[in-house]
Amino acid sequence: MPHRWSRVARSPLGLVATALLVAVAALAALGPVLWGDAAEAVDTGNILAGPSAAHWAGTDNLGRDILARVLVASRLSVVLALLAVAIAVVVGLLLGTAPFLLGRRAGRLVSAAVNTAVAFPGLLLALFFAVVFGVGETGAVLAIGLAGAPAFARLVHTLVSGVAARDFVAAARVAGVGRARILVRHVLPNIAEPLVVNATIGAGSALLSFAGLSFLGLGVQSPSFDWGRLLYDGAAALYLNPAAALAPGAAVLLAGLAFNLVGESVAKGLGIEGLGVAAAGRWVVPGGAAAPATAPDPAPAEVGEPADDVVLGVRDLAVSFPGPSGPVRPVRGVSFDVRRGEAVGIVGESGCGKSLTALAVTRLVDDDARVEATRLHLLGTDLRAAQTTADRRMLGTALAVVFQDPMTSLNPAHRIGAQLAEVATHHQGMTRGRAAARAVDRLDAVRIPDPGERARQYPHEFSGGMRQRAMIGMGLMGTPALIVADEPTTALDVTVQRQVLDLLSDVRASDAVALLLISHDVAVVGEVCDRVLVMYAGRIVEDLPAAELAGARHPYTRALVDAVPDMDTDLDEPLATIPGRPVDPADVPAGCAYAARCPLADARCRGEDPPLRADPHAPGRRVACWHAGEPLPPSRVVRADLVQSP
Amino acid sequence: MTVSVSAPPPPEVRRGEGNPWLRFGARRLARLLVSLLVLVTASFAMIHLIPGDPVRGALGPTAPAELVAARRQALGLDDPLLTQYARYLQGLLTGDLGTSLSSQLPVSDVVAQRLPATLQLAVLAFLAAVLVAIPLGVAMGVLTRRGHGRRTELAFTTGSIVVATVPDFLIGVGLVSVFGVGLGWLPGAGNDTAAAYVLPVIALAVGPAAILARIVRVEMVRVLEADFVRTARAKRLPARTIHLGHALPNAVTAALTLGGLLLGAMVAGTVLVENVFAWPGLGSTIVQSILTKDYPVVQAIVLVYGLGVLLVNTAVDIAIALLDPRSTIRED
């Protein structure tokens, strides 16, 4: 634990705060020793004087040096604050662990009481207790300590509940260990760290609160003095000598900040622990004119000029993210066209870049990514250029996007109808009333029952399948030429998946809408789509008609197709899998990325990346493999050295 | 504390289970009543919790015993505790808060006379804090999302911690010495002119504004990552609509929860600020009354502050429910 705390000293803020705290502690220890006499030296000939060379902060109404008094007051101020926070922590621990020790019923009562008390501001509680315990030092320590207790009690309760739910506590309970013993042995050590952090911050708050009470005249009483008392006296003489109030004010502030900042930086230091710091380095903002981050693609795509009926034309699309050791490129040179009314599927394993491709062609990648392409056209509009209002209108009405998780893709704070209608009000110039009517009509079109009533509901009142249909309905507010659906059924129940796929097919059939369907499921894509693009490690490795999937020529496609169980699959055999793991985008090997997992791979595959070329044996198809269509080894024995446990 | 948007969605509401708004209203009303009872009991108990004889304490050790006895009689302190409690509750219901020991005026008159100044101060400061904090937090959230603007983020985060740490009364003292005493631009005491409102309102608003802006930024950064923001982008809405129309309502729920706590704290914060600026409100009165041991006035003002806090909390709960209807259904 000590090394984790010492880490705090490495952040600049933590360093300053720690230094400040050490200075405050030194001052509290030494202040009264060094300046005790000066602070009490009365000089009646020089009362309420402003700052001078002899008295840097001036003098008070007895001619005593204010700076010396501020330095001396540090001990009492810090000691009282620490006493108060100690009371808060002890009482907080008692109240916060009570629910654990006392069992459910009594515990509920205690935590209800704590929750009621927490609702009242600390100062109000402090005033209440100040009345009860009387004006003065003792009363103020008790008041501030007890006023801080409910917040600590709640913190302890939350922490204890968190630890108590863990397995080792349950195990100890089963073993018959008593509650008090579990608390002391198992729970408290696990909550010590956050508690100490919060006590440190609490000491800062107690210091400031104490100053507040003394400033009101309810805390430390003359002839004793803490910073708050000096402020009280200084504020009375503010018009004669502002320094008399500003000096103790600055002292309170610095000391309070020291405690707070040390606590905050320790909290931050401990919080970062284990989470892993986000990749540092500069983030690249996407720019149409930006030069490629790395050398041009080894395999320029062999796709001719797009024909007239192309809805979406993509050439050499690459997406890169800044990484700790240079940019990572999860999409590396993807080229394809989607024609009017055509359904194109992109399949591949997780991490092959298919979803990112979908986001990139819809201009929805997060803006720390860098998107490059030699061509990226939707309905003749260059998506690489900055979007004008007209472009936005075109995209908003002609391009529909359906995302994977309908649970999170709709705004929980808006009604479904309003979320659909705003497309029409923003892009089609409809009035609110007409847009709302259109939204109801579209919900009806995607077979939402009782659409008028449903439009007035919020997303949480919809089931998953209905939300996904509402998302599709949202895309149909305009007159889409292309629907991009990224794993639209993955998050849904099997029975609902079918409804959503049928709906997509119907929409497509009725309006000649093109579909770009992203899926990890070859069976789904084979069924819904006309053409299939198989992606591996950020590239398209095969492009073939869906009807010809059984005759795929790339070893990876063949493995994917083989992995789909059908009616003839022997259920006693283990399901077919593809040995090895997908390629890490941050570490793409030289040569064919699939070589390590490929039964046909040879030296050439490991050295030279096969380009995606028109397949000479099958017109209209493209494949990227040196051994396309070659027979696989008779028995697909998995080579043990290639299998990596995930 | 935060109401997380990414939390698992609540179970679907089945129709015919009763109006969720009615259940919500009943629940909040019950909670308010319980807290109110606790508050009233605490304010009643305050005088009895004081060790020793509070009347003797108030009048001092030299006061004649007859006077102490008479005063105890007047306060009804010699009756059985339950009788006193019943009388206290009855008094509250009829607006009778007792009589001030020092001025002999009805306490309700004292409160009625002092309350408006405190209310003005608290409400103005809250408005100022919200009007500064929400735009600032939203702008910072947009500027620092996803690792953008790391320097801006560091400067803002550090600055807001530091500002939020400065207690309102210190800000007040600083403001008076600079703008009141040093420059002489603005009055540093009283509430006679509009200009006199400026410094107290700033002193009270700065800290809460810093905290609120921090929370709004953090929430905005989190919400801007949400899938539904991507959906809004997919709809090609203008950036302003995405940030203010889609992200902000989801970010503001947590901010409001905290805002309620802050407003509650501001109600109490007026006590210190009023004493800095000699503001003729409840805050100056309660401190004077504590010092002179005028317990009926202290009891009444504690009650008024507590009531203010409870009403604010309830109002915030209702506002959250309207903005984010899921929260009405979530808890039971």
mmCIF file of N, CA, C and O in Angstrom, chain A residues 302 542-543 553 611-629:
data_model
loop_
_atom_site.group_PDB
_atom_site.id
_atom_site.type_symbol
_atom_site.label_atom_id
_atom_site.label_comp_id
_atom_site.label_asym_id
_atom_site.label_seq_id
_atom_site.Cartn_x
_atom_site.Cartn_y
_atom_site.Cartn_z
ATOM 1 N N GLU A 302 -8.757 -4.105 -56.589
ATOM 2 C CA GLU A 302 -8.995 -4.230 -58.017
ATOM 3 C C GLU A 302 -10.486 -4.131 -58.280
ATOM 4 O O GLU A 302 -11.173 -5.113 -58.477
ATOM 5 N N GLU A 542 -12.537 -12.138 -49.331
ATOM 6 C CA GLU A 542 -13.314 -12.766 -50.403
ATOM 7 C C GLU A 542 -14.613 -12.003 -50.595
ATOM 8 O O GLU A 542 -15.197 -11.489 -49.645
ATOM 9 N N ASP A 543 -15.034 -11.923 -51.873
ATOM 10 C CA ASP A 543 -16.242 -11.201 -52.257
ATOM 11 C C ASP A 543 -16.979 -12.129 -53.201
ATOM 12 O O ASP A 543 -16.474 -12.431 -54.288
ATOM 13 N N ARG A 553 -13.827 -19.973 -52.105
ATOM 14 C CA ARG A 553 -12.497 -20.412 -52.488
ATOM 15 C C ARG A 553 -11.418 -20.015 -51.478
ATOM 16 O O ARG A 553 -10.333 -20.577 -51.487
ATOM 17 N N PRO A 611 -3.035 -9.937 -52.822
ATOM 18 C CA PRO A 611 -3.996 -8.865 -53.093
ATOM 19 C C PRO A 611 -5.384 -9.435 -53.385
ATOM 20 O O PRO A 611 -5.516 -10.609 -53.757
ATOM 21 N N LEU A 612 -6.385 -8.573 -53.193
ATOM 22 C CA LEU A 612 -7.756 -8.970 -53.514
ATOM 23 C C LEU A 612 -7.955 -8.773 -55.017
ATOM 24 O O LEU A 612 -7.979 -7.644 -55.502
ATOM 25 N N ARG A 613 -8.057 -9.889 -55.764
ATOM 26 C CA ARG A 613 -8.132 -9.784 -57.219
ATOM 27 C C ARG A 613 -9.372 -10.496 -57.732
ATOM 28 O O ARG A 613 -9.889 -11.404 -57.088
ATOM 29 N N ALA A 614 -9.796 -10.052 -58.918
ATOM 30 C CA ALA A 614 -10.898 -10.750 -59.568
ATOM 31 C C ALA A 614 -10.494 -12.207 -59.727
ATOM 32 O O ALA A 614 -9.358 -12.522 -60.098
ATOM 33 N N ASP A 615 -11.398 -13.079 -59.378
ATOM 34 C CA ASP A 615 -11.108 -14.504 -59.408
ATOM 35 C C ASP A 615 -11.187 -14.998 -60.852
ATOM 36 O O ASP A 615 -12.259 -14.952 -61.462
ATOM 37 N N PRO A 616 -10.075 -15.470 -61.432
ATOM 38 C CA PRO A 616 -10.113 -15.870 -62.849
ATOM 39 C C PRO A 616 -11.046 -17.050 -63.099
ATOM 40 O O PRO A 616 -11.581 -17.211 -64.188
ATOM 41 N N HIS A 617 -11.246 -17.855 -62.080
ATOM 42 C CA HIS A 617 -12.077 -19.045 -62.270
ATOM 43 C C HIS A 617 -13.552 -18.790 -62.033
ATOM 44 O O HIS A 617 -14.385 -19.621 -62.350
ATOM 45 N N ALA A 618 -13.858 -17.673 -61.411
ATOM 46 C CA ALA A 618 -15.264 -17.404 -61.105
ATOM 47 C C ALA A 618 -15.565 -15.940 -61.367
ATOM 48 O O ALA A 618 -15.245 -15.098 -60.545
ATOM 49 N N PRO A 619 -16.162 -15.608 -62.483
ATOM 50 C CA PRO A 619 -16.406 -14.206 -62.841
ATOM 51 C C PRO A 619 -17.308 -13.523 -61.816
ATOM 52 O O PRO A 619 -18.204 -14.154 -61.257
ATOM 53 N N GLY A 620 -16.983 -12.239 -61.567
ATOM 54 C CA GLY A 620 -17.813 -11.482 -60.623
ATOM 55 C C GLY A 620 -17.415 -11.716 -59.178
ATOM 56 O O GLY A 620 -18.028 -11.177 -58.275
ATOM 57 N N ARG A 621 -16.413 -12.542 -58.961
ATOM 58 C CA ARG A 621 -15.997 -12.776 -57.585
ATOM 59 C C ARG A 621 -14.574 -12.267 -57.386
ATOM 60 O O ARG A 621 -13.803 -12.174 -58.333
ATOM 61 N N ARG A 622 -14.253 -11.945 -56.162
ATOM 62 C CA ARG A 622 -12.894 -11.517 -55.849
ATOM 63 C C ARG A 622 -12.387 -12.372 -54.702
ATOM 64 O O ARG A 622 -13.154 -12.759 -53.817
ATOM 65 N N VAL A 623 -11.098 -12.645 -54.696
ATOM 66 C CA VAL A 623 -10.538 -13.420 -53.600
ATOM 67 C C VAL A 623 -9.095 -12.986 -53.386
ATOM 68 O O VAL A 623 -8.397 -12.592 -54.329
ATOM 69 N N ALA A 624 -8.659 -13.010 -52.138
ATOM 70 C CA ALA A 624 -7.282 -12.646 -51.793
ATOM 71 C C ALA A 624 -6.601 -13.854 -51.168
ATOM 72 O O ALA A 624 -6.596 -14.019 -49.956
ATOM 73 N N CYS A 625 -6.065 -14.729 -52.029
ATOM 74 C CA CYS A 625 -5.399 -15.927 -51.507
ATOM 75 C C CYS A 625 -4.479 -16.488 -52.583
ATOM 76 O O CYS A 625 -4.834 -16.526 -53.761
ATOM 77 N N TRP A 626 -3.299 -16.917 -52.174
ATOM 78 C CA TRP A 626 -2.364 -17.534 -53.133
ATOM 79 C C TRP A 626 -2.811 -18.936 -53.487
ATOM 80 O O TRP A 626 -2.397 -19.512 -54.469
ATOM 81 N N HIS A 627 -3.634 -19.518 -52.645
ATOM 82 C CA HIS A 627 -4.039 -20.907 -52.862
ATOM 83 C C HIS A 627 -5.548 -21.027 -52.987
ATOM 84 O O HIS A 627 -6.142 -22.025 -52.581
ATOM 85 N N ALA A 628 -6.167 -20.012 -53.582
ATOM 86 C CA ALA A 628 -7.623 -19.990 -53.651
ATOM 87 C C ALA A 628 -8.151 -21.255 -54.313
ATOM 88 O O ALA A 628 -7.697 -21.648 -55.386
ATOM 89 N N GLY A 629 -9.106 -21.885 -53.650
ATOM 90 C CA GLY A 629 -9.781 -23.026 -54.233
ATOM 91 C C GLY A 629 -9.005 -24.325 -54.180
ATOM 92 O O GLY A 629 -9.519 -25.368 -54.577
#
